[in-house]
Amino acid sequence: MPVQIPDDTDFLSFREQCESQDGWVARYNKGVVTVWCRDEECKTVQKLKMRIVCKDVTAETLYDVLHDTSYRKKWDSNMIDTFDIGRLTVNADVGYYSWKCPSPLKNRDFVTMRSWLPLGNDYLIINYSVKHPEYPPKKDYVRAVSLLTGYLIQSNGANCCTLYYLTQVDPRGSLPKWVVNRVSQFVAPKAMKKIYKACLKYPEWKRKHDPNLKPWRYPEQNTLPCISVADLTVQRADSLENIDESCVNEEKAQHHSDDDET
């Protein structure tokens, strides 16, 4: 399947999914964080939606944090590696991301096409998995598939914003039920709180690290090699390895420490 760079219609559709309550069931609702899922979805390919209200954080800062791969290495403890591969347009690129899974589950990675758009007072970032000829699946990772993942940032005034995170990922494997439950009850809320904490620290960090370098805002700063969309194809899940990890016991799995989270 050919790769299509999202247009305004795709961004508007994504925003509507984030804002809609129809068909969503709340799985977690404490403080400023809410997590929903769609009950009718296949449990392996679950669609999740999260929301957090970020006080003392501007929409612009949150947008910068989600784009800044150098800073992500400072706060995303689940990440193994991330890097940009190349640019497609002034607001679309291709990148790589790998993350840790609880042992003995295999770690996962993605190659995705990402596109972003400021829309009025909102900012949107969406991605889906693609195949790049120079970045095939790796031996020690399971190549997962993002069917649709993205962020909606809404400004709530001068110094407050709301972040929506919507994701539908095929992990390419039969995961234990406890993993699926843990994602909505623990992993997702902690991830949202971690982003919020990262936003509070970002302005000070950025002042010391190339404060004027923001290629996601200023395309003329982008030094990535150009990629032709014709070199990419949509990553189909059925063309990838599918492993059975459904028998992994929760007590034997090693969860990564989140001691800094409350």
PDB file of C-alpha atoms in Angstrom:
ATOM      1  CA  MET A   1       0.000   0.000   0.000  1.00  0.00           C
ATOM      2  CA  PRO A   2       1.324   3.463  -0.867  1.00  0.00           C
ATOM      3  CA  VAL A   3       1.996   5.904   1.951  1.00  0.00           C
ATOM      4  CA  GLN A   4      -0.309   8.912   2.154  1.00  0.00           C
ATOM      5  CA  ILE A   5       0.860  12.006   4.002  1.00  0.00           C
ATOM      6  CA  PRO A   6      -2.037  13.183   6.209  1.00  0.00           C
ATOM      7  CA  ASP A   7      -3.998  16.204   5.036  1.00  0.00           C
ATOM      8  CA  ASP A   8      -6.249  18.616   6.952  1.00  0.00           C
ATOM      9  CA  THR A   9      -9.145  16.144   6.788  1.00  0.00           C
ATOM     10  CA  ASP A  10      -7.064  13.474   8.540  1.00  0.00           C
ATOM     11  CA  PHE A  11      -6.044  15.892  11.288  1.00  0.00           C
ATOM     12  CA  LEU A  12      -9.631  17.023  11.832  1.00  0.00           C
ATOM     13  CA  SER A  13     -10.784  13.400  11.996  1.00  0.00           C
ATOM     14  CA  PHE A  14      -8.110  12.645  14.593  1.00  0.00           C
ATOM     15  CA  ARG A  15      -9.174  15.646  16.680  1.00  0.00           C
ATOM     16  CA  GLU A  16     -12.794  14.475  16.569  1.00  0.00           C
ATOM     17  CA  GLN A  17     -11.759  11.022  17.835  1.00  0.00           C
ATOM     18  CA  CYS A  18      -9.895  12.621  20.737  1.00  0.00           C
ATOM     19  CA  GLU A  19     -12.813  14.845  21.730  1.00  0.00           C
ATOM     20  CA  SER A  20     -15.606  12.304  21.206  1.00  0.00           C
ATOM     21  CA  GLN A  21     -17.034  10.292  24.101  1.00  0.00           C
ATOM     22  CA  ASP A  22     -19.094   7.926  21.920  1.00  0.00           C
ATOM     23  CA  GLY A  23     -18.018   4.294  22.218  1.00  0.00           C
ATOM     24  CA  TRP A  24     -15.298   4.967  24.794  1.00  0.00           C
ATOM     25  CA  VAL A  25     -15.261   3.341  28.247  1.00  0.00           C
ATOM     26  CA  ALA A  26     -13.267   4.925  31.094  1.00  0.00           C
ATOM     27  CA  ARG A  27     -10.698   2.518  32.587  1.00  0.00           C
ATOM     28  CA  TYR A  28      -8.887   4.986  34.824  1.00  0.00           C
ATOM     29  CA  ASN A  29      -9.944   8.358  36.204  1.00  0.00           C
ATOM     30  CA  LYS A  30      -7.892   9.881  38.998  1.00  0.00           C
ATOM     31  CA  GLY A  31      -6.842  13.480  39.495  1.00  0.00           C
ATOM     32  CA  VAL A  32      -5.999  15.117  36.189  1.00  0.00           C
ATOM     33  CA  VAL A  33      -5.601  11.851  34.216  1.00  0.00           C
ATOM     34  CA  THR A  34      -8.284   9.834  32.418  1.00  0.00           C
ATOM     35  CA  VAL A  35      -7.776   6.689  30.322  1.00  0.00           C
ATOM     36  CA  TRP A  36     -10.419   5.251  28.002  1.00  0.00           C
ATOM     37  CA  CYS A  37     -10.572   2.196  25.754  1.00  0.00           C
ATOM     38  CA  ARG A  38     -13.024   0.924  23.180  1.00  0.00           C
ATOM     39  CA  ASP A  39     -14.670  -2.211  24.519  1.00  0.00           C
ATOM     40  CA  GLU A  40     -15.523  -3.703  21.157  1.00  0.00           C
ATOM     41  CA  GLU A  41     -11.923  -3.674  19.958  1.00  0.00           C
ATOM     42  CA  CYS A  42      -9.887  -6.841  19.704  1.00  0.00           C
ATOM     43  CA  LYS A  43      -7.960  -7.083  22.961  1.00  0.00           C
ATOM     44  CA  THR A  44      -4.649  -7.571  21.174  1.00  0.00           C
ATOM     45  CA  VAL A  45      -5.076  -4.451  19.055  1.00  0.00           C
ATOM     46  CA  GLN A  46      -6.667  -2.227  21.659  1.00  0.00           C
ATOM     47  CA  LYS A  47      -7.404   1.422  21.000  1.00  0.00           C
ATOM     48  CA  LEU A  48      -6.575   3.599  23.993  1.00  0.00           C
ATOM     49  CA  LYS A  49      -7.171   7.278  24.621  1.00  0.00           C
ATOM     50  CA  MET A  50      -5.679   9.318  27.455  1.00  0.00           C
ATOM     51  CA  ARG A  51      -6.108  12.863  28.684  1.00  0.00           C
ATOM     52  CA  ILE A  52      -4.179  14.971  31.166  1.00  0.00           C
ATOM     53  CA  VAL A  53      -4.649  18.593  32.201  1.00  0.00           C
ATOM     54  CA  CYS A  54      -1.252  20.306  32.457  1.00  0.00           C
ATOM     55  CA  LYS A  55      -1.220  23.332  34.735  1.00  0.00           C
ATOM     56  CA  ASP A  56       1.706  25.771  34.502  1.00  0.00           C
ATOM     57  CA  VAL A  57       2.531  24.432  31.026  1.00  0.00           C
ATOM     58  CA  THR A  58       1.797  26.248  27.766  1.00  0.00           C
ATOM     59  CA  ALA A  59       0.551  24.389  24.704  1.00  0.00           C
ATOM     60  CA  GLU A  60       3.676  25.539  22.879  1.00  0.00           C
ATOM     61  CA  THR A  61       5.984  23.995  25.498  1.00  0.00           C
ATOM     62  CA  LEU A  62       4.132  20.682  25.396  1.00  0.00           C
ATOM     63  CA  TYR A  63       4.333  20.671  21.599  1.00  0.00           C
ATOM     64  CA  ASP A  64       8.100  21.264  21.781  1.00  0.00           C
ATOM     65  CA  VAL A  65       8.611  18.481  24.343  1.00  0.00           C
ATOM     66  CA  LEU A  66       6.833  15.926  22.168  1.00  0.00           C
ATOM     67  CA  HIS A  67       8.983  16.880  19.180  1.00  0.00           C
ATOM     68  CA  ASP A  68      12.381  17.244  20.840  1.00  0.00           C
ATOM     69  CA  THR A  69      14.113  13.850  20.487  1.00  0.00           C
ATOM     70  CA  SER A  70      17.217  15.095  22.328  1.00  0.00           C
ATOM     71  CA  TYR A  71      15.141  15.922  25.381  1.00  0.00           C
ATOM     72  CA  ARG A  72      13.118  12.718  25.153  1.00  0.00           C
ATOM     73  CA  LYS A  73      16.260  10.776  25.982  1.00  0.00           C
ATOM     74  CA  LYS A  74      16.296  12.626  29.317  1.00  0.00           C
ATOM     75  CA  TRP A  75      12.778  11.778  30.489  1.00  0.00           C
ATOM     76  CA  ASP A  76      11.459   8.707  28.643  1.00  0.00           C
ATOM     77  CA  SER A  77      12.830   5.846  30.761  1.00  0.00           C
ATOM     78  CA  ASN A  78      10.953   3.224  28.714  1.00  0.00           C
ATOM     79  CA  MET A  79      12.739   4.273  25.544  1.00  0.00           C
ATOM     80  CA  ILE A  80      15.749   2.315  24.309  1.00  0.00           C
ATOM     81  CA  ASP A  81      16.510   4.433  21.266  1.00  0.00           C
ATOM     82  CA  THR A  82      14.926   7.017  19.002  1.00  0.00           C
ATOM     83  CA  PHE A  83      16.140   8.949  15.994  1.00  0.00           C
ATOM     84  CA  ASP A  84      14.866  10.752  12.913  1.00  0.00           C
ATOM     85  CA  ILE A  85      15.522   8.987   9.602  1.00  0.00           C
ATOM     86  CA  GLY A  86      14.575  11.654   7.081  1.00  0.00           C
ATOM     87  CA  ARG A  87      12.046  14.283   6.078  1.00  0.00           C
ATOM     88  CA  LEU A  88       9.211  14.000   3.602  1.00  0.00           C
ATOM     89  CA  THR A  89       7.804  17.550   3.699  1.00  0.00           C
ATOM     90  CA  VAL A  90       8.089  20.603   5.944  1.00  0.00           C
ATOM     91  CA  ASN A  91       5.695  18.945   8.401  1.00  0.00           C
ATOM     92  CA  ALA A  92       6.268  15.211   7.898  1.00  0.00           C
ATOM     93  CA  ASP A  93       9.195  12.901   8.603  1.00  0.00           C
ATOM     94  CA  VAL A  94      10.112   9.266   9.229  1.00  0.00           C
ATOM     95  CA  GLY A  95      11.617   8.067  12.492  1.00  0.00           C
ATOM     96  CA  TYR A  96      12.601   5.066  14.590  1.00  0.00           C
ATOM     97  CA  TYR A  97      11.603   4.306  18.190  1.00  0.00           C
ATOM     98  CA  SER A  98      12.268   1.281  20.403  1.00  0.00           C
ATOM     99  CA  TRP A  99      11.052   0.654  23.931  1.00  0.00           C
ATOM    100  CA  LYS A 100      11.510  -1.755  26.830  1.00  0.00           C
ATOM    101  CA  CYS A 101       8.923  -4.370  27.666  1.00  0.00           C
ATOM    102  CA  PRO A 102       8.752  -6.160  31.024  1.00  0.00           C
ATOM    103  CA  SER A 103      11.168  -9.109  30.953  1.00  0.00           C
ATOM    104  CA  PRO A 104      10.804 -11.837  29.678  1.00  0.00           C
ATOM    105  CA  LEU A 105       8.614 -10.182  27.011  1.00  0.00           C
ATOM    106  CA  LYS A 106      10.583  -9.132  23.953  1.00  0.00           C
ATOM    107  CA  ASN A 107      11.289  -5.449  23.416  1.00  0.00           C
ATOM    108  CA  ARG A 108       9.370  -3.706  20.609  1.00  0.00           C
ATOM    109  CA  ASP A 109      10.294  -1.139  17.976  1.00  0.00           C
ATOM    110  CA  PHE A 110       8.618   0.970  15.286  1.00  0.00           C
ATOM    111  CA  VAL A 111       9.402   2.781  12.080  1.00  0.00           C
ATOM    112  CA  THR A 112       6.741   5.456  11.630  1.00  0.00           C
ATOM    113  CA  MET A 113       5.784   8.339   9.413  1.00  0.00           C
ATOM    114  CA  ARG A 114       4.969  11.334  11.602  1.00  0.00           C
ATOM    115  CA  SER A 115       3.124  14.471  10.577  1.00  0.00           C
ATOM    116  CA  TRP A 116       2.236  17.572  12.571  1.00  0.00           C
ATOM    117  CA  LEU A 117       0.011  20.621  12.235  1.00  0.00           C
ATOM    118  CA  PRO A 118      -0.773  23.720  14.312  1.00  0.00           C
ATOM    119  CA  LEU A 119      -4.535  24.214  13.948  1.00  0.00           C
ATOM    120  CA  GLY A 120      -5.854  27.422  15.502  1.00  0.00           C
ATOM    121  CA  ASN A 121      -4.969  27.222  19.196  1.00  0.00           C
ATOM    122  CA  ASP A 122      -4.425  23.454  18.938  1.00  0.00           C
ATOM    123  CA  TYR A 123      -1.407  21.378  17.957  1.00  0.00           C
ATOM    124  CA  LEU A 124      -1.675  17.909  16.442  1.00  0.00           C
ATOM    125  CA  ILE A 125       0.920  15.190  15.859  1.00  0.00           C
ATOM    126  CA  ILE A 126      -0.055  11.854  14.286  1.00  0.00           C
ATOM    127  CA  ASN A 127       1.861   8.823  13.042  1.00  0.00           C
ATOM    128  CA  TYR A 128       1.464   5.375  11.566  1.00  0.00           C
ATOM    129  CA  SER A 129       3.904   2.587  10.736  1.00  0.00           C
ATOM    130  CA  VAL A 130       5.730   2.440   7.414  1.00  0.00           C
ATOM    131  CA  LYS A 131       8.327   0.196   5.816  1.00  0.00           C
ATOM    132  CA  HIS A 132      11.661   1.804   4.995  1.00  0.00           C
ATOM    133  CA  PRO A 133      14.081  -0.307   2.908  1.00  0.00           C
ATOM    134  CA  GLU A 134      17.080   0.612   5.065  1.00  0.00           C
ATOM    135  CA  TYR A 135      15.404  -0.140   8.409  1.00  0.00           C
ATOM    136  CA  PRO A 136      14.050  -3.715   8.332  1.00  0.00           C
ATOM    137  CA  PRO A 137      13.022  -5.577  11.517  1.00  0.00           C
ATOM    138  CA  LYS A 138      15.894  -6.245  13.930  1.00  0.00           C
ATOM    139  CA  LYS A 139      16.890  -9.615  15.348  1.00  0.00           C
ATOM    140  CA  ASP A 140      16.413  -8.746  19.032  1.00  0.00           C
ATOM    141  CA  TYR A 141      13.163  -6.781  18.667  1.00  0.00           C
ATOM    142  CA  VAL A 142       9.591  -7.467  17.683  1.00  0.00           C
ATOM    143  CA  ARG A 143       8.574  -4.924  15.031  1.00  0.00           C
ATOM    144  CA  ALA A 144       5.246  -3.551  16.267  1.00  0.00           C
ATOM    145  CA  VAL A 145       2.752  -1.651  14.133  1.00  0.00           C
ATOM    146  CA  SER A 146       1.190   1.720  14.862  1.00  0.00           C
ATOM    147  CA  LEU A 147      -2.170   1.707  13.098  1.00  0.00           C
ATOM    148  CA  LEU A 148      -2.788   5.241  14.348  1.00  0.00           C
ATOM    149  CA  THR A 149      -1.079   7.098  17.167  1.00  0.00           C
ATOM    150  CA  GLY A 150      -1.047  10.773  17.963  1.00  0.00           C
ATOM    151  CA  TYR A 151      -1.376  13.760  20.235  1.00  0.00           C
ATOM    152  CA  LEU A 152      -3.841  16.611  20.451  1.00  0.00           C
ATOM    153  CA  ILE A 153      -2.729  19.612  22.502  1.00  0.00           C
ATOM    154  CA  GLN A 154      -5.378  22.193  23.388  1.00  0.00           C
ATOM    155  CA  SER A 155      -4.543  25.550  24.924  1.00  0.00           C
ATOM    156  CA  ASN A 156      -6.559  26.424  28.034  1.00  0.00           C
ATOM    157  CA  GLY A 157      -5.264  29.957  28.431  1.00  0.00           C
ATOM    158  CA  ALA A 158      -1.893  31.579  28.904  1.00  0.00           C
ATOM    159  CA  ASN A 159      -0.308  28.903  31.077  1.00  0.00           C
ATOM    160  CA  CYS A 160      -2.408  25.756  30.970  1.00  0.00           C
ATOM    161  CA  CYS A 161      -3.203  23.112  28.371  1.00  0.00           C
ATOM    162  CA  THR A 162      -4.829  19.707  27.881  1.00  0.00           C
ATOM    163  CA  LEU A 163      -3.066  16.782  26.228  1.00  0.00           C
ATOM    164  CA  TYR A 164      -4.909  13.928  24.517  1.00  0.00           C
ATOM    165  CA  TYR A 165      -2.957  10.847  23.491  1.00  0.00           C
ATOM    166  CA  LEU A 166      -4.717   8.316  21.266  1.00  0.00           C
ATOM    167  CA  THR A 167      -3.054   5.105  20.172  1.00  0.00           C
ATOM    168  CA  GLN A 168      -3.905   1.885  18.386  1.00  0.00           C
ATOM    169  CA  VAL A 169      -0.891  -0.407  18.222  1.00  0.00           C
ATOM    170  CA  ASP A 170      -0.541  -4.012  17.118  1.00  0.00           C
ATOM    171  CA  PRO A 171       2.245  -5.419  19.352  1.00  0.00           C
ATOM    172  CA  ARG A 172       2.625  -8.415  17.020  1.00  0.00           C
ATOM    173  CA  GLY A 173       2.120 -11.062  19.611  1.00  0.00           C
ATOM    174  CA  SER A 174      -0.434 -12.765  21.809  1.00  0.00           C
ATOM    175  CA  LEU A 175       0.130 -10.846  25.029  1.00  0.00           C
ATOM    176  CA  PRO A 176      -1.034 -12.020  28.450  1.00  0.00           C
ATOM    177  CA  LYS A 177      -4.265 -10.459  29.684  1.00  0.00           C
ATOM    178  CA  TRP A 178      -2.397  -8.911  32.639  1.00  0.00           C
ATOM    179  CA  VAL A 179      -0.239  -6.928  30.202  1.00  0.00           C
ATOM    180  CA  VAL A 180      -3.299  -5.470  28.466  1.00  0.00           C
ATOM    181  CA  ASN A 181      -4.867  -4.573  31.834  1.00  0.00           C
ATOM    182  CA  ARG A 182      -1.632  -3.122  33.158  1.00  0.00           C
ATOM    183  CA  VAL A 183      -1.309  -0.780  30.187  1.00  0.00           C
ATOM    184  CA  SER A 184      -4.612   0.985  30.913  1.00  0.00           C
ATOM    185  CA  GLN A 185      -4.374   0.909  34.711  1.00  0.00           C
ATOM    186  CA  PHE A 186      -0.687   1.691  35.317  1.00  0.00           C
ATOM    187  CA  VAL A 187       1.491   2.235  32.261  1.00  0.00           C
ATOM    188  CA  ALA A 188      -0.706   4.800  30.490  1.00  0.00           C
ATOM    189  CA  PRO A 189      -1.380   7.037  33.530  1.00  0.00           C
ATOM    190  CA  LYS A 190       2.310   6.997  34.504  1.00  0.00           C
ATOM    191  CA  ALA A 191       3.335   7.875  30.967  1.00  0.00           C
ATOM    192  CA  MET A 192       1.022  10.898  30.925  1.00  0.00           C
ATOM    193  CA  LYS A 193       2.314  12.107  34.290  1.00  0.00           C
ATOM    194  CA  LYS A 194       5.871  11.636  33.080  1.00  0.00           C
ATOM    195  CA  ILE A 195       5.220  13.852  30.050  1.00  0.00           C
ATOM    196  CA  TYR A 196       3.717  16.499  32.339  1.00  0.00           C
ATOM    197  CA  LYS A 197       6.770  16.479  34.622  1.00  0.00           C
ATOM    198  CA  ALA A 198       9.053  16.673  31.597  1.00  0.00           C
ATOM    199  CA  CYS A 199       7.174  19.761  30.395  1.00  0.00           C
ATOM    200  CA  LEU A 200       7.691  21.547  33.710  1.00  0.00           C
ATOM    201  CA  LYS A 201      11.464  21.060  33.420  1.00  0.00           C
ATOM    202  CA  TYR A 202      11.810  21.677  29.684  1.00  0.00           C
ATOM    203  CA  PRO A 203      12.147  25.500  29.551  1.00  0.00           C
ATOM    204  CA  GLU A 204      15.156  25.452  31.875  1.00  0.00           C
ATOM    205  CA  TRP A 205      16.738  22.486  30.034  1.00  0.00           C
ATOM    206  CA  LYS A 206      16.174  24.054  26.612  1.00  0.00           C
ATOM    207  CA  ARG A 207      17.834  27.317  27.635  1.00  0.00           C
ATOM    208  CA  LYS A 208      21.067  25.350  28.021  1.00  0.00           C
ATOM    209  CA  HIS A 209      20.696  23.139  24.941  1.00  0.00           C
ATOM    210  CA  ASP A 210      20.401  24.929  21.579  1.00  0.00           C
ATOM    211  CA  PRO A 211      17.566  27.194  22.748  1.00  0.00           C
ATOM    212  CA  ASN A 212      16.833  28.493  19.247  1.00  0.00           C
ATOM    213  CA  LEU A 213      16.918  25.112  17.506  1.00  0.00           C
ATOM    214  CA  LYS A 214      13.360  23.939  16.849  1.00  0.00           C
ATOM    215  CA  PRO A 215      13.172  22.492  13.323  1.00  0.00           C
ATOM    216  CA  TRP A 216       9.595  21.306  13.895  1.00  0.00           C
ATOM    217  CA  ARG A 217       8.692  25.008  14.084  1.00  0.00           C
ATOM    218  CA  TYR A 218      11.286  26.403  11.697  1.00  0.00           C
ATOM    219  CA  PRO A 219      11.668  24.084   8.669  1.00  0.00           C
ATOM    220  CA  GLU A 220      14.730  25.970   7.437  1.00  0.00           C
ATOM    221  CA  GLN A 221      16.617  24.495  10.446  1.00  0.00           C
ATOM    222  CA  ASN A 222      15.887  20.923   9.352  1.00  0.00           C
ATOM    223  CA  THR A 223      19.069  19.165   8.190  1.00  0.00           C
ATOM    224  CA  LEU A 224      17.597  15.680   7.766  1.00  0.00           C
ATOM    225  CA  PRO A 225      18.076  13.999   4.380  1.00  0.00           C
ATOM    226  CA  CYS A 226      15.057  14.150   2.104  1.00  0.00           C
ATOM    227  CA  ILE A 227      13.061  10.946   1.580  1.00  0.00           C
ATOM    228  CA  SER A 228      10.682  10.303  -1.275  1.00  0.00           C
ATOM    229  CA  VAL A 229       7.277   9.008  -0.235  1.00  0.00           C
ATOM    230  CA  ALA A 230       7.618   6.574  -3.152  1.00  0.00           C
ATOM    231  CA  ASP A 231      10.382   4.779  -1.209  1.00  0.00           C
ATOM    232  CA  LEU A 232       7.968   3.940   1.613  1.00  0.00           C
ATOM    233  CA  THR A 233       5.070   1.529   1.937  1.00  0.00           C
ATOM    234  CA  VAL A 234       2.512   1.077   4.697  1.00  0.00           C
ATOM    235  CA  GLN A 235       3.688  -1.512   7.237  1.00  0.00           C
ATOM    236  CA  ARG A 236       1.159  -4.337   7.169  1.00  0.00           C
ATOM    237  CA  ALA A 237       0.964  -6.266  10.420  1.00  0.00           C
ATOM    238  CA  ASP A 238       0.399  -9.613   8.725  1.00  0.00           C
ATOM    239  CA  SER A 239       3.805  -9.395   7.027  1.00  0.00           C
ATOM    240  CA  LEU A 240       5.643  -9.366  10.357  1.00  0.00           C
ATOM    241  CA  GLU A 241       6.580 -12.010  12.908  1.00  0.00           C
ATOM    242  CA  ASN A 242       3.776 -12.806  15.343  1.00  0.00           C
ATOM    243  CA  ILE A 243       4.920 -14.369  18.626  1.00  0.00           C
ATOM    244  CA  ASP A 244       2.959 -15.998  21.440  1.00  0.00           C
ATOM    245  CA  GLU A 245       3.794 -14.508  24.840  1.00  0.00           C
ATOM    246  CA  SER A 246       0.392 -15.184  26.395  1.00  0.00           C
ATOM    247  CA  CYS A 247       1.783 -17.620  28.969  1.00  0.00           C
ATOM    248  CA  VAL A 248       4.211 -15.178  30.577  1.00  0.00           C
ATOM    249  CA  ASN A 249       3.387 -14.992  34.286  1.00  0.00           C
ATOM    250  CA  GLU A 250       2.969 -11.558  35.860  1.00  0.00           C
ATOM    251  CA  GLU A 251       4.832 -12.522  39.036  1.00  0.00           C
ATOM    252  CA  LYS A 252       7.859 -13.587  37.002  1.00  0.00           C
ATOM    253  CA  ALA A 253       7.879 -10.505  34.796  1.00  0.00           C
ATOM    254  CA  GLN A 254      10.306  -7.753  35.755  1.00  0.00           C
ATOM    255  CA  HIS A 255       8.569  -4.387  35.629  1.00  0.00           C
ATOM    256  CA  HIS A 256      10.731  -1.380  35.030  1.00  0.00           C
ATOM    257  CA  SER A 257      11.040   0.914  38.012  1.00  0.00           C
ATOM    258  CA  ASP A 258       8.869   4.000  38.110  1.00  0.00           C
ATOM    259  CA  ASP A 259       9.950   5.160  41.527  1.00  0.00           C
ATOM    260  CA  ASP A 260       9.809   8.776  40.394  1.00  0.00           C
ATOM    261  CA  GLU A 261       6.105   8.488  39.651  1.00  0.00           C
ATOM    262  CA  THR A 262       3.300   9.042  42.128  1.00  0.00           C
TER     263      THR A 262
END
